[in-house]
PDB file of C-alpha atoms and ligand atoms in Angstrom:
ATOM      1  CA  UNK A  22       0.000   0.000   0.000  1.00 84.00           C
ATOM      2  CA  UNK A  23       1.225   3.511  -0.693  1.00 92.00           C
ATOM      3  CA  UNK A  24       1.530   6.103   2.032  1.00 96.00           C
ATOM      4  CA  UNK A  25      -1.635   7.929   0.982  1.00 97.00           C
ATOM      5  CA  UNK A  26      -3.726   4.772   1.376  1.00 96.00           C
ATOM      6  CA  UNK A  27      -2.171   3.987   4.752  1.00 97.00           C
ATOM      7  CA  UNK A  28      -2.747   7.555   5.894  1.00 98.00           C
ATOM      8  CA  UNK A  29      -6.392   7.289   4.928  1.00 98.00           C
ATOM      9  CA  UNK A  30      -6.758   4.122   7.041  1.00 98.00           C
ATOM     10  CA  UNK A  31      -5.008   5.716  10.007  1.00 98.00           C
ATOM     11  CA  UNK A  32      -7.184   8.829   9.761  1.00 98.00           C
ATOM     12  CA  UNK A  33     -10.260   6.612   9.898  1.00 98.00           C
ATOM     13  CA  UNK A  34      -8.935   4.870  13.017  1.00 98.00           C
ATOM     14  CA  UNK A  35      -8.185   8.243  14.588  1.00 98.00           C
ATOM     15  CA  UNK A  36     -11.675   9.513  13.796  1.00 98.00           C
ATOM     16  CA  UNK A  37     -13.215   6.407  15.325  1.00 98.00           C
ATOM     17  CA  UNK A  38     -11.069   6.685  18.480  1.00 98.00           C
ATOM     18  CA  UNK A  39     -12.009  10.367  18.789  1.00 98.00           C
ATOM     19  CA  UNK A  40     -15.683   9.575  18.375  1.00 98.00           C
ATOM     20  CA  UNK A  41     -15.449   7.024  21.199  1.00 97.00           C
ATOM     21  CA  UNK A  42     -13.579   9.425  23.449  1.00 98.00           C
ATOM     22  CA  UNK A  43     -15.749  12.411  22.459  1.00 98.00           C
ATOM     23  CA  UNK A  44     -12.749  14.314  21.182  1.00 98.00           C
ATOM     24  CA  UNK A  45     -12.197  16.453  18.105  1.00 98.00           C
ATOM     25  CA  UNK A  46      -9.859  14.772  15.573  1.00 98.00           C
ATOM     26  CA  UNK A  47      -8.318  18.207  14.913  1.00 97.00           C
ATOM     27  CA  UNK A  48      -6.682  17.920  18.343  1.00 97.00           C
ATOM     28  CA  UNK A  49      -4.539  15.011  17.138  1.00 98.00           C
ATOM     29  CA  UNK A  50      -1.368  15.679  15.148  1.00 98.00           C
ATOM     30  CA  UNK A  51       0.093  12.797  13.168  1.00 98.00           C
ATOM     31  CA  UNK A  52       3.883  12.727  13.214  1.00 98.00           C
ATOM     32  CA  UNK A  53       5.214  10.433  10.492  1.00 98.00           C
ATOM     33  CA  UNK A  54       8.310   8.741  11.912  1.00 98.00           C
ATOM     34  CA  UNK A  55      10.647   8.324   8.965  1.00 96.00           C
ATOM     35  CA  UNK A  56      13.662   6.817  10.765  1.00 95.00           C
ATOM     36  CA  UNK A  57      13.413   3.467   8.931  1.00 93.00           C
ATOM     37  CA  UNK A  58      12.736   4.818   5.465  1.00 95.00           C
ATOM     38  CA  UNK A  59      14.277   6.702   2.562  1.00 94.00           C
ATOM     39  CA  UNK A  60      14.022  10.379   1.748  1.00 95.00           C
ATOM     40  CA  UNK A  61      11.793   9.371  -1.156  1.00 94.00           C
ATOM     41  CA  UNK A  62       9.347   7.705   1.212  1.00 95.00           C
ATOM     42  CA  UNK A  63       9.355  10.769   3.470  1.00 96.00           C
ATOM     43  CA  UNK A  64       8.586  12.882   0.415  1.00 95.00           C
ATOM     44  CA  UNK A  65       5.691  10.588  -0.410  1.00 96.00           C
ATOM     45  CA  UNK A  66       4.321  11.173   3.088  1.00 96.00           C
ATOM     46  CA  UNK A  67       4.472  14.948   2.627  1.00 96.00           C
ATOM     47  CA  UNK A  68       2.753  14.647  -0.747  1.00 96.00           C
ATOM     48  CA  UNK A  69       0.001  12.607   0.912  1.00 97.00           C
ATOM     49  CA  UNK A  70      -0.673  15.501   3.264  1.00 97.00           C
ATOM     50  CA  UNK A  71       1.557  14.808   6.250  1.00 97.00           C
ATOM     51  CA  UNK A  72       2.965  18.013   7.742  1.00 97.00           C
ATOM     52  CA  UNK A  73       5.003  16.670  10.659  1.00 98.00           C
ATOM     53  CA  UNK A  74       8.034  14.386  10.442  1.00 98.00           C
ATOM     54  CA  UNK A  75       9.926  12.690  13.271  1.00 98.00           C
ATOM     55  CA  UNK A  76      13.478  11.336  13.391  1.00 98.00           C
ATOM     56  CA  UNK A  77      15.426   9.797  16.246  1.00 97.00           C
ATOM     57  CA  UNK A  78      19.026  10.300  15.084  1.00 96.00           C
ATOM     58  CA  UNK A  79      20.869  13.413  14.034  1.00 96.00           C
ATOM     59  CA  UNK A  80      22.193  11.772  10.836  1.00 95.00           C
ATOM     60  CA  UNK A  81      18.721  10.764   9.644  1.00 94.00           C
ATOM     61  CA  UNK A  82      17.318  14.157  10.446  1.00 96.00           C
ATOM     62  CA  UNK A  83      20.094  16.061   8.673  1.00 96.00           C
ATOM     63  CA  UNK A  84      19.920  13.883   5.567  1.00 95.00           C
ATOM     64  CA  UNK A  85      16.198  14.461   5.125  1.00 96.00           C
ATOM     65  CA  UNK A  86      16.301  18.054   6.307  1.00 95.00           C
ATOM     66  CA  UNK A  87      18.821  18.904   3.614  1.00 94.00           C
ATOM     67  CA  UNK A  88      16.925  17.284   0.762  1.00 93.00           C
ATOM     68  CA  UNK A  89      13.242  17.896   1.433  1.00 91.00           C
ATOM     69  CA  UNK A  90      12.060  21.098  -0.203  1.00 80.00           C
ATOM     70  CA  UNK A  91       8.646  21.489   1.404  1.00 78.00           C
ATOM     71  CA  UNK A  92       9.867  22.059   4.911  1.00 88.00           C
ATOM     72  CA  UNK A  93       7.734  20.045   7.314  1.00 96.00           C
ATOM     73  CA  UNK A  94       7.493  20.616  11.048  1.00 98.00           C
ATOM     74  CA  UNK A  95      10.419  18.603  12.432  1.00 98.00           C
ATOM     75  CA  UNK A  96      10.236  16.559  15.634  1.00 98.00           C
ATOM     76  CA  UNK A  97      13.304  15.074  17.271  1.00 98.00           C
ATOM     77  CA  UNK A  98      11.961  12.014  19.087  1.00 98.00           C
ATOM     78  CA  UNK A  99      15.059  10.043  20.052  1.00 93.00           C
ATOM     79  CA  UNK A 100      17.413   9.956  22.967  1.00 95.00           C
ATOM     80  CA  UNK A 101      19.518  13.081  22.650  1.00 96.00           C
ATOM     81  CA  UNK A 102      23.153  13.159  23.676  1.00 97.00           C
ATOM     82  CA  UNK A 103      24.217  16.612  24.801  1.00 97.00           C
ATOM     83  CA  UNK A 104      27.079  16.734  22.325  1.00 97.00           C
ATOM     84  CA  UNK A 105      24.612  16.265  19.437  1.00 97.00           C
ATOM     85  CA  UNK A 106      22.369  19.172  20.394  1.00 98.00           C
ATOM     86  CA  UNK A 107      24.335  21.619  18.248  1.00 98.00           C
ATOM     87  CA  UNK A 108      23.753  19.456  15.153  1.00 97.00           C
ATOM     88  CA  UNK A 109      19.984  19.590  15.327  1.00 97.00           C
ATOM     89  CA  UNK A 110      19.005  22.617  17.375  1.00 98.00           C
ATOM     90  CA  UNK A 111      18.389  25.014  14.483  1.00 96.00           C
ATOM     91  CA  UNK A 112      16.651  22.339  12.370  1.00 96.00           C
ATOM     92  CA  UNK A 113      13.933  21.060  14.691  1.00 97.00           C
ATOM     93  CA  UNK A 114      10.676  22.562  15.875  1.00 98.00           C
ATOM     94  CA  UNK A 115      10.106  20.148  18.777  1.00 98.00           C
ATOM     95  CA  UNK A 116      12.375  18.044  20.966  1.00 98.00           C
ATOM     96  CA  UNK A 117      10.438  15.173  22.566  1.00 98.00           C
ATOM     97  CA  UNK A 118      13.218  13.739  24.712  1.00 98.00           C
ATOM     98  CA  UNK A 119      14.132  16.282  27.371  1.00 98.00           C
ATOM     99  CA  UNK A 120      14.954  14.106  30.379  1.00 97.00           C
ATOM    100  CA  UNK A 121      17.772  15.752  32.351  1.00 97.00           C
ATOM    101  CA  UNK A 122      19.012  19.143  33.494  1.00 98.00           C
ATOM    102  CA  UNK A 123      22.353  18.856  31.707  1.00 98.00           C
ATOM    103  CA  UNK A 124      20.464  18.472  28.427  1.00 98.00           C
ATOM    104  CA  UNK A 125      18.261  21.466  29.227  1.00 98.00           C
ATOM    105  CA  UNK A 126      21.395  23.480  29.879  1.00 98.00           C
ATOM    106  CA  UNK A 127      22.903  22.523  26.521  1.00 98.00           C
ATOM    107  CA  UNK A 128      19.673  23.185  24.606  1.00 98.00           C
ATOM    108  CA  UNK A 129      19.355  26.554  26.293  1.00 98.00           C
ATOM    109  CA  UNK A 130      22.944  27.419  25.461  1.00 98.00           C
ATOM    110  CA  UNK A 131      22.716  26.438  21.785  1.00 98.00           C
ATOM    111  CA  UNK A 132      19.209  27.592  20.817  1.00 97.00           C
ATOM    112  CA  UNK A 133      18.817  30.894  19.016  1.00 96.00           C
ATOM    113  CA  UNK A 134      15.337  31.470  20.353  1.00 97.00           C
ATOM    114  CA  UNK A 135      12.510  29.749  22.198  1.00 97.00           C
ATOM    115  CA  UNK A 136      12.489  26.004  21.629  1.00 98.00           C
ATOM    116  CA  UNK A 137       9.523  23.666  22.084  1.00 98.00           C
ATOM    117  CA  UNK A 138      10.368  20.779  24.372  1.00 98.00           C
ATOM    118  CA  UNK A 139       8.489  17.775  25.681  1.00 98.00           C
ATOM    119  CA  UNK A 140       9.659  16.101  28.840  1.00 98.00           C
ATOM    120  CA  UNK A 141      10.124  12.364  28.376  1.00 98.00           C
ATOM    121  CA  UNK A 142       8.650  10.240  31.136  1.00 98.00           C
ATOM    122  CA  UNK A 143       9.413   6.581  31.761  1.00 97.00           C
ATOM    123  CA  UNK A 144       5.952   5.814  33.091  1.00 96.00           C
ATOM    124  CA  UNK A 145       6.412   2.060  32.928  1.00 89.00           C
ATOM    125  CA  UNK A 146       9.795   2.344  34.676  1.00 86.00           C
ATOM    126  CA  UNK A 147      11.442  -0.197  32.416  1.00 84.00           C
ATOM    127  CA  UNK A 148      15.217  -0.285  32.763  1.00 81.00           C
ATOM    128  CA  UNK A 149      15.650  -0.126  29.011  1.00 81.00           C
ATOM    129  CA  UNK A 150      13.755   3.122  28.595  1.00 83.00           C
ATOM    130  CA  UNK A 151      14.884   6.702  28.995  1.00 90.00           C
ATOM    131  CA  UNK A 152      12.912   9.364  30.765  1.00 96.00           C
ATOM    132  CA  UNK A 153      12.089  10.586  34.226  1.00 97.00           C
ATOM    133  CA  UNK A 154      10.270   8.562  36.798  1.00 97.00           C
ATOM    134  CA  UNK A 155       6.723   9.871  37.156  1.00 97.00           C
ATOM    135  CA  UNK A 156       7.287  11.164  40.713  1.00 97.00           C
ATOM    136  CA  UNK A 157      10.185  13.321  39.545  1.00 97.00           C
ATOM    137  CA  UNK A 158       8.397  15.058  36.702  1.00 98.00           C
ATOM    138  CA  UNK A 159       6.724  18.010  38.416  1.00 98.00           C
ATOM    139  CA  UNK A 160       9.886  19.029  40.290  1.00 98.00           C
ATOM    140  CA  UNK A 161      11.934  18.588  37.136  1.00 98.00           C
ATOM    141  CA  UNK A 162       9.646  20.870  35.149  1.00 98.00           C
ATOM    142  CA  UNK A 163       9.778  23.496  37.918  1.00 98.00           C
ATOM    143  CA  UNK A 164      13.560  23.343  37.839  1.00 98.00           C
ATOM    144  CA  UNK A 165      13.580  24.350  34.152  1.00 98.00           C
ATOM    145  CA  UNK A 166      12.594  27.936  34.953  1.00 98.00           C
ATOM    146  CA  UNK A 167      16.144  29.377  34.683  1.00 98.00           C
ATOM    147  CA  UNK A 168      16.507  28.112  31.091  1.00 98.00           C
ATOM    148  CA  UNK A 169      14.718  30.989  29.442  1.00 97.00           C
ATOM    149  CA  UNK A 170      14.628  29.487  25.926  1.00 98.00           C
ATOM    150  CA  UNK A 171      12.988  26.222  26.959  1.00 98.00           C
ATOM    151  CA  UNK A 172       9.234  26.030  26.623  1.00 98.00           C
ATOM    152  CA  UNK A 173       7.709  22.904  28.084  1.00 98.00           C
ATOM    153  CA  UNK A 174       4.935  22.232  25.587  1.00 98.00           C
ATOM    154  CA  UNK A 175       4.059  18.802  26.912  1.00 98.00           C
ATOM    155  CA  UNK A 176       5.062  15.322  27.962  1.00 98.00           C
ATOM    156  CA  UNK A 177       6.129  12.269  25.975  1.00 98.00           C
ATOM    157  CA  UNK A 178       6.185   8.573  26.782  1.00 98.00           C
ATOM    158  CA  UNK A 179       6.537   5.167  25.184  1.00 97.00           C
ATOM    159  CA  UNK A 180       4.243   2.393  26.412  1.00 96.00           C
ATOM    160  CA  UNK A 181       5.754  -0.908  27.560  1.00 93.00           C
ATOM    161  CA  UNK A 182       6.034  -3.724  25.048  1.00 91.00           C
ATOM    162  CA  UNK A 183       3.096  -5.893  26.002  1.00 93.00           C
ATOM    163  CA  UNK A 184      -0.134  -7.232  24.581  1.00 94.00           C
ATOM    164  CA  UNK A 185      -1.973  -6.303  27.758  1.00 97.00           C
ATOM    165  CA  UNK A 186      -4.123  -3.408  26.652  1.00 97.00           C
ATOM    166  CA  UNK A 187      -4.917  -2.357  30.207  1.00 98.00           C
ATOM    167  CA  UNK A 188      -1.226  -1.916  31.039  1.00 97.00           C
ATOM    168  CA  UNK A 189      -0.784   0.290  27.981  1.00 98.00           C
ATOM    169  CA  UNK A 190      -3.902   2.292  28.800  1.00 98.00           C
ATOM    170  CA  UNK A 191      -2.795   2.840  32.414  1.00 98.00           C
ATOM    171  CA  UNK A 192       0.564   4.104  31.175  1.00 98.00           C
ATOM    172  CA  UNK A 193      -1.029   6.692  28.900  1.00 98.00           C
ATOM    173  CA  UNK A 194      -3.535   7.709  31.549  1.00 98.00           C
ATOM    174  CA  UNK A 195      -0.748   8.316  34.044  1.00 98.00           C
ATOM    175  CA  UNK A 196       0.977  10.621  31.569  1.00 98.00           C
ATOM    176  CA  UNK A 197      -2.225  12.586  31.122  1.00 98.00           C
ATOM    177  CA  UNK A 198      -2.591  12.971  34.893  1.00 98.00           C
ATOM    178  CA  UNK A 199       0.960  14.284  35.112  1.00 98.00           C
ATOM    179  CA  UNK A 200       0.236  16.721  32.285  1.00 98.00           C
ATOM    180  CA  UNK A 201      -2.817  18.001  34.147  1.00 98.00           C
ATOM    181  CA  UNK A 202      -0.773  18.352  37.330  1.00 98.00           C
ATOM    182  CA  UNK A 203       1.795  20.508  35.536  1.00 98.00           C
ATOM    183  CA  UNK A 204      -0.919  22.637  33.938  1.00 98.00           C
ATOM    184  CA  UNK A 205      -2.316  23.241  37.419  1.00 98.00           C
ATOM    185  CA  UNK A 206       1.049  24.762  38.403  1.00 98.00           C
ATOM    186  CA  UNK A 207       0.404  27.625  35.917  1.00 98.00           C
ATOM    187  CA  UNK A 208       4.052  28.073  35.015  1.00 98.00           C
ATOM    188  CA  UNK A 209       4.505  30.622  32.236  1.00 98.00           C
ATOM    189  CA  UNK A 210       7.346  28.607  30.670  1.00 98.00           C
ATOM    190  CA  UNK A 211       5.383  25.338  30.815  1.00 98.00           C
ATOM    191  CA  UNK A 212       1.956  25.554  29.176  1.00 98.00           C
ATOM    192  CA  UNK A 213       2.199  21.770  28.854  1.00 98.00           C
ATOM    193  CA  UNK A 214      -0.721  21.255  26.500  1.00 98.00           C
ATOM    194  CA  UNK A 215       0.692  18.373  24.455  1.00 98.00           C
ATOM    195  CA  UNK A 216       0.678  14.640  25.117  1.00 98.00           C
ATOM    196  CA  UNK A 217       3.028  12.827  22.733  1.00 98.00           C
ATOM    197  CA  UNK A 218       2.079   9.180  23.063  1.00 98.00           C
ATOM    198  CA  UNK A 219       1.043   6.321  20.819  1.00 98.00           C
ATOM    199  CA  UNK A 220       2.954   4.544  18.046  1.00 98.00           C
ATOM    200  CA  UNK A 221       1.912   2.113  15.291  1.00 97.00           C
ATOM    201  CA  UNK A 222       0.631  -0.543  17.675  1.00 96.00           C
ATOM    202  CA  UNK A 223      -1.044   1.561  20.316  1.00 98.00           C
ATOM    203  CA  UNK A 224      -2.041   4.951  18.884  1.00 98.00           C
ATOM    204  CA  UNK A 225      -5.766   4.186  19.124  1.00 98.00           C
ATOM    205  CA  UNK A 226      -5.499   3.585  22.884  1.00 98.00           C
ATOM    206  CA  UNK A 227      -3.318   6.682  23.243  1.00 98.00           C
ATOM    207  CA  UNK A 228      -5.917   8.854  21.535  1.00 98.00           C
ATOM    208  CA  UNK A 229      -8.664   7.456  23.718  1.00 98.00           C
ATOM    209  CA  UNK A 230      -6.507   8.520  26.680  1.00 98.00           C
ATOM    210  CA  UNK A 231      -5.886  12.021  25.367  1.00 98.00           C
ATOM    211  CA  UNK A 232      -2.885  11.970  23.015  1.00 98.00           C
ATOM    212  CA  UNK A 233      -2.434  15.182  21.016  1.00 98.00           C
ATOM    213  CA  UNK A 234       0.575  13.908  19.059  1.00 98.00           C
ATOM    214  CA  UNK A 235       0.913  10.347  17.788  1.00 98.00           C
ATOM    215  CA  UNK A 236       4.270   9.175  16.437  1.00 98.00           C
ATOM    216  CA  UNK A 237       3.629   6.631  13.706  1.00 98.00           C
ATOM    217  CA  UNK A 238       6.375   4.893  11.749  1.00 97.00           C
ATOM    218  CA  UNK A 239       5.784   1.342  10.558  1.00 97.00           C
ATOM    219  CA  UNK A 240       2.011   1.581  10.050  1.00 97.00           C
ATOM    220  CA  UNK A 241       2.289   4.750   7.958  1.00 97.00           C
ATOM    221  CA  UNK A 242       5.551   4.778   6.023  1.00 96.00           C
ATOM    222  CA  UNK A 243       6.724   1.231   6.734  1.00 90.00           C
ATOM    223  CA  UNK A 244       7.296  -1.614   4.287  1.00 65.00           C
ATOM    224  CA  UNK A 245       6.019  -1.149   0.766  1.00 53.00           C
ATOM    225  CA  UNK A 246       3.585  -3.584  -0.784  1.00 39.00           C
TER     226      UNK A 246
HETATM  227  C1  PLP B 309      10.502   4.483  16.159  1.00 69.94           C
HETATM  228  C2  PLP B 309       9.730   5.340  17.081  1.00 69.94           C
HETATM  229  C3  PLP B 309       8.360   5.542  16.886  1.00 69.94           C
HETATM  230  C4  PLP B 309       7.557   4.890  15.767  1.00 69.94           C
HETATM  231  O1  PLP B 309       7.494   3.519  15.959  1.00 69.94           O
HETATM  232  P1  PLP B 309       6.525   2.579  15.077  1.00 69.94           P
HETATM  233  O2  PLP B 309       6.249   1.424  15.966  1.00 69.94           O
HETATM  234  O3  PLP B 309       7.286   2.209  13.864  1.00 69.94           O
HETATM  235  O4  PLP B 309       5.299   3.362  14.770  1.00 69.94           O
HETATM  236  C5  PLP B 309       7.706   6.385  17.768  1.00 69.94           C
HETATM  237  N1  PLP B 309       8.357   6.977  18.795  1.00 69.94           N
HETATM  238  C6  PLP B 309       9.667   6.807  19.018  1.00 69.94           C
HETATM  239  C7  PLP B 309      10.308   7.498  20.163  1.00 69.94           C
HETATM  240  C8  PLP B 309      10.399   5.982  18.173  1.00 69.94           C
HETATM  241  O5  PLP B 309      11.712   5.802  18.400  1.00 69.94           O
END
């Protein structure tokens, strides 16, 4: 299937999830994760109507950034080493993986202006995953105040690898509760409106639990045919 056909299917699933959750589909941004695919495939996604692209490595981002003419909104979704910040900082619109003060410091130092950040949370507390433990998140966000270029636009998480739908749902719900808690702090540098959660296998559940950004790779731009 081509990207346009897959996008159509995904849009239908999003509409159905929104109907169930009594949400407006306009609240959900689809980020096409192009980390596995060619520039050509990324171009196909843009031609199909996708406006947001996500990459998880600086090399992949730079390659596509340099070639693609219709500049999409760029999301950096991967673990970010501090020494790589300078490579991507003036190319991306959102960084989804802010998870430590030293990284905030580097982003703040290198950015030319305000930069949209999402704080990554390891809700499921798996050893293999990056991100803050849920109990640390509110204090961490408060501690970002001195970094005047960082705007905390939301939170990001990855659900655990499991077939247990309830476990996945609980993970997403916990992220939403944390988001609401931060909003209740009324911090001018942390409007925290976005919830970046849901990938190919679990975006429907994520939307039912309030996702505003879904990061979809395989199901949207994955294998041809
Ligand atoms: C790869 C990746 C995705 C997309 O994964 P799919 O399962 O292919 O949809 C989403 N988010 C992050 C952080 C990723 O690294």
